[in-house]
Amino acid sequence: MGKGGASGDSVGRKICKSYTYVFIWIVLSFSVIVYNKYILDKKLYNWPFPISLTMIHMAFCASIAFLLVRILRLVEPVSMSRELYLSSVVPIGALYALSLWLSNSAYIYLSVSFIQMLKALMPVAVYSIGILLKKESFKSDTMANMLSISLGVAIAAYGEAKFDSWGVILQLGAVAFEATRLVMIQILLTSKGISLNPITSLYYVAPCCFVFLSVPWIFVEYPLLKESSSFHFDFFTFGTNSLCAFALNLAVFLLVGKTSALTMNVAGVVKDWLLIAFSWSVIKDMVTPINLFGYFLAFLGVAYYNHSKLQALKAKEAQKKAAQVDEEAGRLLDEREEDGLGKKSELQN
């Protein structure tokens, strides 16, 4: 009875911890999205400089990571050669820079709710790019699922009250670059046995990302900022915004590390619905019935995709366990045969 109670308490604590990780990630992700929208939107804070904002984030994250790794030595750096850095980290940093730049730019033209609807295309982009780079195998049922998600997003876009084609292009570009980055991480780092936690990831990637962003910044935003003599750097606004972005990176690692990537995907759906509700009720963005219908179709497609991935993962784990059992049984059989031969040899002697 006591053991059963202790086991129940242990399971209860694990469930509570999992929900806590989910809650922290949702709050931080929600905060970063709304905060970025607030800063970049011309009707709110009115600072429409997405490259500059992203560079501030990267500079802040790189500085904190350098402090933790090199000064305080609280985190061990990953052993990485110059060749590996140039061939693996630099391309990932370039893709990350493009993804952040375009996604932050989209907030100037699109509502928070519509951006979340467009982000539902992420599984489609990851699967398609995975096929192109030969990391995924083509399956007709999975492709049909991808088409259903795309159809739902297309309906949501058709019903968008304040549709902006340039904003849509920016967000779709951000999705494409982010999906490519995720696939390239598997190809360039994971396949080589390199695993980066959020601190070491920012330590290596953030400076690279900052350098890539500085090139378009010099030509696109620096001249405008130079002319805007009325602008004064708001340390509180940009400091707290950067701190939220840094904390979000830690929360992602905490959620995936302590639960699973699938849990994060499910939590992401909850976050998207909360953002849509917030965008409609607080920011007063217009959300039409066609918007919601289209996104609901896309949501069903994403939910089915996550369910399929879960079933495939369970089947893979079951096969792995079965192989381990067969291997153990074979080892025991070999040991018994060796013992039998040994005893037979003794009797003959």
Tab-separated table of C-alpha atoms in Angstrom:
chain	number	residue	atom	x	y	z
A	1	MET	CA	0.000	0.000	0.000
A	2	GLY	CA	2.807	2.320	0.958
A	3	LYS	CA	4.766	1.494	-2.192
A	4	GLY	CA	1.705	2.102	-4.356
A	5	GLY	CA	1.134	5.457	-2.686
A	6	ALA	CA	4.780	6.449	-3.159
A	7	SER	CA	4.634	5.417	-6.818
A	8	GLY	CA	1.465	7.468	-7.280
A	9	ASP	CA	3.110	10.498	-5.690
A	10	SER	CA	6.128	10.081	-7.981
A	11	VAL	CA	3.928	9.957	-11.086
A	12	GLY	CA	1.968	12.951	-9.805
A	13	ARG	CA	5.168	14.956	-9.324
A	14	LYS	CA	6.355	14.092	-12.838
A	15	ILE	CA	3.025	15.196	-14.300
A	16	CYS	CA	3.123	18.447	-12.303
A	17	LYS	CA	6.681	19.119	-13.481
A	18	SER	CA	5.732	18.458	-17.095
A	19	TYR	CA	2.803	20.870	-16.879
A	20	THR	CA	5.091	23.424	-15.227
A	21	TYR	CA	7.611	23.182	-18.087
A	22	VAL	CA	4.778	23.528	-20.615
A	23	PHE	CA	3.372	26.550	-18.755
A	24	ILE	CA	6.781	28.291	-18.573
A	25	TRP	CA	7.430	27.739	-22.284
A	26	ILE	CA	3.961	28.962	-23.307
A	27	VAL	CA	4.261	32.103	-21.163
A	28	LEU	CA	7.728	32.973	-22.479
A	29	SER	CA	6.925	32.201	-26.127
A	30	PHE	CA	3.685	34.154	-25.823
A	31	SER	CA	5.550	37.080	-24.211
A	32	VAL	CA	8.297	37.241	-26.845
A	33	ILE	CA	5.800	37.214	-29.733
A	34	VAL	CA	3.559	39.880	-28.226
A	35	TYR	CA	6.552	41.982	-27.082
A	36	ASN	CA	8.127	41.892	-30.559
A	37	LYS	CA	4.787	42.844	-32.110
A	38	TYR	CA	4.486	45.737	-29.651
A	39	ILE	CA	7.956	47.098	-30.498
A	40	LEU	CA	7.748	46.666	-34.280
A	41	ASP	CA	4.136	47.701	-34.901
A	42	LYS	CA	3.825	51.259	-36.211
A	43	LYS	CA	0.601	51.774	-34.238
A	44	LEU	CA	2.131	50.745	-30.897
A	45	TYR	CA	5.788	51.388	-29.938
A	46	ASN	CA	6.532	52.344	-33.554
A	47	TRP	CA	10.095	51.067	-34.010
A	48	PRO	CA	9.878	49.163	-37.310
A	49	PHE	CA	13.468	47.958	-37.478
A	50	PRO	CA	13.353	44.132	-37.359
A	51	ILE	CA	17.029	43.615	-38.258
A	52	SER	CA	18.136	45.944	-35.463
A	53	LEU	CA	15.828	44.235	-32.958
A	54	THR	CA	17.129	40.795	-33.929
A	55	MET	CA	20.742	42.013	-33.666
A	56	ILE	CA	20.032	43.335	-30.167
A	57	HIS	CA	18.688	39.908	-29.211
A	58	MET	CA	21.730	38.132	-30.643
A	59	ALA	CA	24.200	40.512	-28.991
A	60	PHE	CA	22.486	40.064	-25.622
A	61	CYS	CA	22.291	36.260	-25.922
A	62	ALA	CA	25.899	35.971	-27.131
A	63	SER	CA	27.128	38.131	-24.225
A	64	ILE	CA	25.281	36.086	-21.596
A	65	ALA	CA	26.470	32.824	-23.171
A	66	PHE	CA	30.084	34.062	-23.260
A	67	LEU	CA	29.820	35.081	-19.600
A	68	LEU	CA	28.496	31.652	-18.567
A	69	VAL	CA	30.955	29.658	-20.712
A	70	ARG	CA	34.209	31.628	-20.644
A	71	ILE	CA	34.079	33.870	-17.559
A	72	LEU	CA	32.047	32.009	-14.932
A	73	ARG	CA	32.740	28.590	-16.529
A	74	LEU	CA	29.339	27.284	-15.472
A	75	VAL	CA	28.852	25.568	-18.843
A	76	GLU	CA	31.433	23.448	-20.637
A	77	PRO	CA	32.079	24.406	-24.285
A	78	VAL	CA	31.772	21.747	-26.956
A	79	SER	CA	34.978	20.507	-28.555
A	80	MET	CA	34.773	21.944	-32.058
A	81	SER	CA	37.433	22.441	-34.713
A	82	ARG	CA	37.612	25.479	-36.963
A	83	GLU	CA	36.701	23.375	-39.986
A	84	LEU	CA	33.637	21.955	-38.229
A	85	TYR	CA	32.544	25.433	-37.131
A	86	LEU	CA	32.829	26.822	-40.656
A	87	SER	CA	31.153	23.852	-42.326
A	88	SER	CA	28.370	23.248	-39.786
A	89	VAL	CA	27.694	26.168	-37.440
A	90	VAL	CA	28.125	28.992	-39.963
A	91	PRO	CA	25.422	27.700	-42.390
A	92	ILE	CA	23.044	27.128	-39.460
A	93	GLY	CA	23.776	30.643	-38.177
A	94	ALA	CA	23.037	32.112	-41.624
A	95	LEU	CA	19.706	30.275	-41.840
A	96	TYR	CA	18.808	31.326	-38.293
A	97	ALA	CA	19.594	34.970	-39.111
A	98	LEU	CA	17.355	34.896	-42.186
A	99	SER	CA	14.558	33.142	-40.310
A	100	LEU	CA	14.556	35.655	-37.426
A	101	TRP	CA	14.879	38.650	-39.727
A	102	LEU	CA	11.935	37.662	-41.918
A	103	SER	CA	9.707	36.480	-39.057
A	104	ASN	CA	10.199	39.712	-37.106
A	105	SER	CA	9.631	41.740	-40.293
A	106	ALA	CA	6.272	40.032	-40.805
A	107	TYR	CA	4.942	41.565	-37.554
A	108	ILE	CA	5.020	44.979	-39.208
A	109	TYR	CA	2.533	43.893	-41.886
A	110	LEU	CA	0.456	41.046	-40.413
A	111	SER	CA	-1.613	40.430	-37.297
A	112	VAL	CA	-0.374	38.130	-34.555
A	113	SER	CA	-3.272	35.744	-35.154
A	114	PHE	CA	-2.658	35.402	-38.897
A	115	ILE	CA	1.081	34.849	-38.377
A	116	GLN	CA	0.309	31.942	-36.041
A	117	MET	CA	-1.971	30.466	-38.685
A	118	LEU	CA	0.784	30.674	-41.298
A	119	LYS	CA	3.221	28.989	-38.884
A	120	ALA	CA	1.049	25.874	-39.088
A	121	LEU	CA	2.891	25.229	-42.361
A	122	MET	CA	6.086	24.367	-40.476
A	123	PRO	CA	5.546	20.551	-40.601
A	124	VAL	CA	4.880	20.854	-44.348
A	125	ALA	CA	8.117	22.782	-44.876
A	126	VAL	CA	10.206	20.448	-42.683
A	127	TYR	CA	8.855	17.326	-44.409
A	128	SER	CA	9.274	18.767	-47.922
A	129	ILE	CA	12.825	19.983	-47.297
A	130	GLY	CA	13.629	16.677	-45.590
A	131	ILE	CA	12.610	14.860	-48.785
A	132	LEU	CA	14.700	17.218	-50.959
A	133	LEU	CA	17.747	16.698	-48.747
A	134	LYS	CA	17.053	12.945	-48.488
A	135	LYS	CA	16.432	12.981	-44.724
A	136	GLU	CA	12.805	11.885	-45.171
A	137	SER	CA	11.293	9.231	-47.413
A	138	PHE	CA	8.294	10.098	-49.580
A	139	LYS	CA	5.031	8.602	-48.304
A	140	SER	CA	1.741	9.223	-50.078
A	141	ASP	CA	-0.315	9.279	-46.851
A	142	THR	CA	2.059	11.776	-45.203
A	143	MET	CA	2.025	13.980	-48.302
A	144	ALA	CA	-1.798	13.887	-48.285
A	145	ASN	CA	-1.647	15.036	-44.671
A	146	MET	CA	0.702	17.882	-45.670
A	147	LEU	CA	-1.696	18.932	-48.419
A	148	SER	CA	-4.586	19.039	-45.923
A	149	ILE	CA	-2.563	21.367	-43.675
A	150	SER	CA	-1.707	23.558	-46.661
A	151	LEU	CA	-5.373	23.681	-47.697
A	152	GLY	CA	-6.404	24.789	-44.212
A	153	VAL	CA	-3.803	27.579	-44.178
A	154	ALA	CA	-4.878	28.653	-47.687
A	155	ILE	CA	-8.503	28.953	-46.506
A	156	ALA	CA	-7.353	30.942	-43.462
A	157	ALA	CA	-5.379	33.265	-45.759
A	158	TYR	CA	-8.423	33.660	-48.035
A	159	GLY	CA	-10.487	34.781	-45.041
A	160	GLU	CA	-7.880	37.194	-43.680
A	161	ALA	CA	-9.452	40.645	-43.336
A	162	LYS	CA	-6.161	42.566	-43.575
A	163	PHE	CA	-4.260	40.394	-46.032
A	164	ASP	CA	-0.859	41.796	-46.979
A	165	SER	CA	0.968	39.894	-49.716
A	166	TRP	CA	4.416	41.218	-48.737
A	167	GLY	CA	3.863	40.215	-45.108
A	168	VAL	CA	2.782	36.723	-46.213
A	169	ILE	CA	5.902	36.375	-48.388
A	170	LEU	CA	8.090	37.386	-45.440
A	171	GLN	CA	6.437	34.895	-43.074
A	172	LEU	CA	6.513	32.045	-45.584
A	173	GLY	CA	10.191	32.801	-46.191
A	174	ALA	CA	10.796	32.676	-42.433
A	175	VAL	CA	9.055	29.281	-42.233
A	176	ALA	CA	11.132	27.952	-45.139
A	177	PHE	CA	14.452	29.104	-43.654
A	178	GLU	CA	13.558	27.824	-40.173
A	179	ALA	CA	12.545	24.431	-41.573
A	180	THR	CA	15.811	24.256	-43.527
A	181	ARG	CA	17.725	25.134	-40.366
A	182	LEU	CA	16.048	22.321	-38.416
A	183	VAL	CA	16.877	19.784	-41.132
A	184	MET	CA	20.461	21.072	-41.445
A	185	ILE	CA	20.961	20.683	-37.676
A	186	GLN	CA	20.207	16.968	-38.119
A	187	ILE	CA	22.550	16.700	-41.098
A	188	LEU	CA	25.459	18.880	-39.933
A	189	LEU	CA	25.450	18.389	-36.149
A	190	THR	CA	23.254	15.555	-34.844
A	191	SER	CA	24.547	13.041	-37.413
A	192	LYS	CA	28.099	13.844	-36.274
A	193	GLY	CA	27.268	13.200	-32.629
A	194	ILE	CA	27.360	16.902	-31.672
A	195	SER	CA	24.690	18.012	-29.221
A	196	LEU	CA	24.389	21.674	-28.210
A	197	ASN	CA	22.416	22.824	-25.181
A	198	PRO	CA	20.815	26.313	-25.359
A	199	ILE	CA	23.846	28.044	-23.801
A	200	THR	CA	26.464	26.444	-26.047
A	201	SER	CA	24.119	26.837	-29.022
A	202	LEU	CA	23.882	30.579	-28.395
A	203	TYR	CA	27.622	30.730	-27.640
A	204	TYR	CA	28.470	29.391	-31.107
A	205	VAL	CA	25.494	30.478	-33.230
A	206	ALA	CA	24.506	33.923	-31.875
A	207	PRO	CA	27.781	35.742	-32.824
A	208	CYS	CA	27.639	34.165	-36.293
A	209	CYS	CA	24.003	35.216	-36.627
A	210	PHE	CA	24.892	38.768	-35.522
A	211	VAL	CA	27.605	39.036	-38.208
A	212	PHE	CA	25.251	37.854	-40.962
A	213	LEU	CA	22.558	40.320	-39.875
A	214	SER	CA	25.020	43.232	-39.805
A	215	VAL	CA	25.434	43.064	-43.607
A	216	PRO	CA	21.809	43.911	-44.569
A	217	TRP	CA	21.567	46.207	-41.519
A	218	ILE	CA	24.315	48.495	-42.836
A	219	PHE	CA	22.456	49.004	-46.121
A	220	VAL	CA	18.804	48.762	-45.053
A	221	GLU	CA	18.321	50.100	-41.525
A	222	TYR	CA	21.455	51.982	-40.506
A	223	PRO	CA	20.789	54.936	-42.877
A	224	LEU	CA	17.211	55.238	-41.546
A	225	LEU	CA	18.336	55.070	-37.912
A	226	LYS	CA	21.020	57.662	-38.618
A	227	GLU	CA	18.415	60.047	-39.992
A	228	SER	CA	16.082	59.438	-37.039
A	229	SER	CA	17.738	61.810	-34.593
A	230	SER	CA	14.743	61.603	-32.227
A	231	PHE	CA	15.438	57.957	-31.384
A	232	HIS	CA	16.995	57.171	-28.010
A	233	PHE	CA	17.888	53.648	-26.987
A	234	ASP	CA	15.359	52.449	-24.395
A	235	PHE	CA	17.424	50.178	-22.156
A	236	PHE	CA	14.415	48.963	-20.176
A	237	THR	CA	12.283	48.026	-23.202
A	238	PHE	CA	15.041	46.393	-25.246
A	239	GLY	CA	16.706	44.886	-22.179
A	240	THR	CA	13.566	43.145	-20.933
A	241	ASN	CA	12.677	42.106	-24.477
A	242	SER	CA	16.129	40.535	-24.968
A	243	LEU	CA	15.909	38.854	-21.569
A	244	CYS	CA	12.608	37.252	-22.584
A	245	ALA	CA	14.197	36.013	-25.825
A	246	PHE	CA	17.135	34.523	-23.898
A	247	ALA	CA	14.833	32.881	-21.341
A	248	LEU	CA	12.777	31.388	-24.172
A	249	ASN	CA	15.865	29.568	-25.484
A	250	LEU	CA	16.371	28.028	-22.040
A	251	ALA	CA	12.687	27.110	-21.782
A	252	VAL	CA	12.808	25.294	-25.141
A	253	PHE	CA	15.697	23.147	-23.913
A	254	LEU	CA	13.957	22.540	-20.577
A	255	LEU	CA	10.683	21.505	-22.218
A	256	VAL	CA	12.222	19.203	-24.838
A	257	GLY	CA	14.871	17.815	-22.468
A	258	LYS	CA	12.474	17.049	-19.617
A	259	THR	CA	9.482	15.967	-21.712
A	260	SER	CA	9.721	15.492	-25.497
A	261	ALA	CA	9.660	17.363	-28.793
A	262	LEU	CA	6.130	16.017	-29.314
A	263	THR	CA	4.994	17.643	-26.054
A	264	MET	CA	6.401	20.922	-27.333
A	265	ASN	CA	4.439	20.540	-30.582
A	266	VAL	CA	1.197	19.955	-28.658
A	267	ALA	CA	1.984	22.893	-26.344
A	268	GLY	CA	2.627	24.989	-29.449
A	269	VAL	CA	-0.919	24.358	-30.666
A	270	VAL	CA	-2.298	25.525	-27.294
A	271	LYS	CA	-0.077	28.628	-27.466
A	272	ASP	CA	-1.287	29.415	-30.990
A	273	TRP	CA	-4.959	29.303	-29.951
A	274	LEU	CA	-4.171	31.539	-26.944
A	275	LEU	CA	-2.376	34.023	-29.190
A	276	ILE	CA	-5.271	34.071	-31.640
A	277	ALA	CA	-7.696	34.737	-28.769
A	278	PHE	CA	-5.393	37.442	-27.345
A	279	SER	CA	-4.918	39.055	-30.750
A	280	TRP	CA	-8.685	39.226	-31.257
A	281	SER	CA	-9.734	40.304	-27.753
A	282	VAL	CA	-6.881	42.572	-26.592
A	283	ILE	CA	-5.023	43.850	-29.664
A	284	LYS	CA	-8.377	44.009	-31.509
A	285	ASP	CA	-7.111	42.261	-34.624
A	286	MET	CA	-9.967	41.110	-36.838
A	287	VAL	CA	-10.423	37.321	-36.909
A	288	THR	CA	-13.067	36.083	-39.364
A	289	PRO	CA	-15.033	32.801	-39.273
A	290	ILE	CA	-13.228	31.721	-42.468
A	291	ASN	CA	-9.909	32.364	-40.663
A	292	LEU	CA	-10.923	30.091	-37.820
A	293	PHE	CA	-12.368	27.413	-40.093
A	294	GLY	CA	-9.201	27.265	-42.194
A	295	TYR	CA	-6.936	27.186	-39.172
A	296	PHE	CA	-9.084	24.474	-37.577
A	297	LEU	CA	-8.557	22.300	-40.688
A	298	ALA	CA	-4.818	22.967	-40.514
A	299	PHE	CA	-4.892	22.214	-36.784
A	300	LEU	CA	-6.508	18.819	-37.430
A	301	GLY	CA	-3.812	18.042	-39.997
A	302	VAL	CA	-1.017	19.017	-37.594
A	303	ALA	CA	-2.637	16.989	-34.784
A	304	TYR	CA	-2.841	13.932	-37.040
A	305	TYR	CA	0.787	14.408	-38.092
A	306	ASN	CA	1.906	14.568	-34.443
A	307	HIS	CA	-0.183	11.478	-33.654
A	308	SER	CA	1.439	9.593	-36.553
A	309	LYS	CA	4.900	10.581	-35.354
A	310	LEU	CA	4.047	9.368	-31.842
A	311	GLN	CA	2.841	6.005	-33.141
A	312	ALA	CA	5.964	5.631	-35.297
A	313	LEU	CA	8.149	6.471	-32.301
A	314	LYS	CA	6.351	3.898	-30.136
A	315	ALA	CA	6.728	1.247	-32.848
A	316	LYS	CA	10.446	2.037	-33.151
A	317	GLU	CA	10.928	1.753	-29.391
A	318	ALA	CA	8.994	-1.535	-29.350
A	319	GLN	CA	11.233	-2.931	-32.117
A	320	LYS	CA	14.307	-1.791	-30.210
A	321	LYS	CA	13.120	-3.489	-27.019
A	322	ALA	CA	12.247	-6.672	-28.944
A	323	ALA	CA	15.734	-6.687	-30.487
A	324	GLN	CA	17.281	-6.262	-27.027
A	325	VAL	CA	15.176	-9.146	-25.656
A	326	ASP	CA	16.209	-11.374	-28.596
A	327	GLU	CA	19.846	-10.439	-28.078
A	328	GLU	CA	19.644	-11.190	-24.361
A	329	ALA	CA	17.906	-14.513	-25.034
A	330	GLY	CA	20.577	-15.440	-27.581
A	331	ARG	CA	23.328	-14.570	-25.124
A	332	LEU	CA	21.753	-16.727	-22.388
A	333	LEU	CA	21.328	-19.612	-24.862
A	334	ASP	CA	24.988	-19.352	-25.856
A	335	GLU	CA	26.026	-19.372	-22.187
A	336	ARG	CA	23.911	-22.478	-21.505
A	337	GLU	CA	25.385	-24.246	-24.529
A	338	GLU	CA	28.897	-23.382	-23.349
A	339	ASP	CA	28.061	-24.674	-19.845
A	340	GLY	CA	26.631	-27.875	-21.369
A	341	LEU	CA	29.750	-28.450	-23.468
A	342	GLY	CA	31.929	-27.790	-20.444
A	343	LYS	CA	30.082	-30.343	-18.313
A	344	LYS	CA	30.142	-32.910	-21.138
A	345	SER	CA	33.906	-32.454	-21.470
A	346	GLU	CA	34.331	-33.010	-17.708
A	347	LEU	CA	32.302	-36.246	-17.826
A	348	GLN	CA	34.389	-37.570	-20.736
A	349	ASN	CA	37.575	-36.847	-18.823
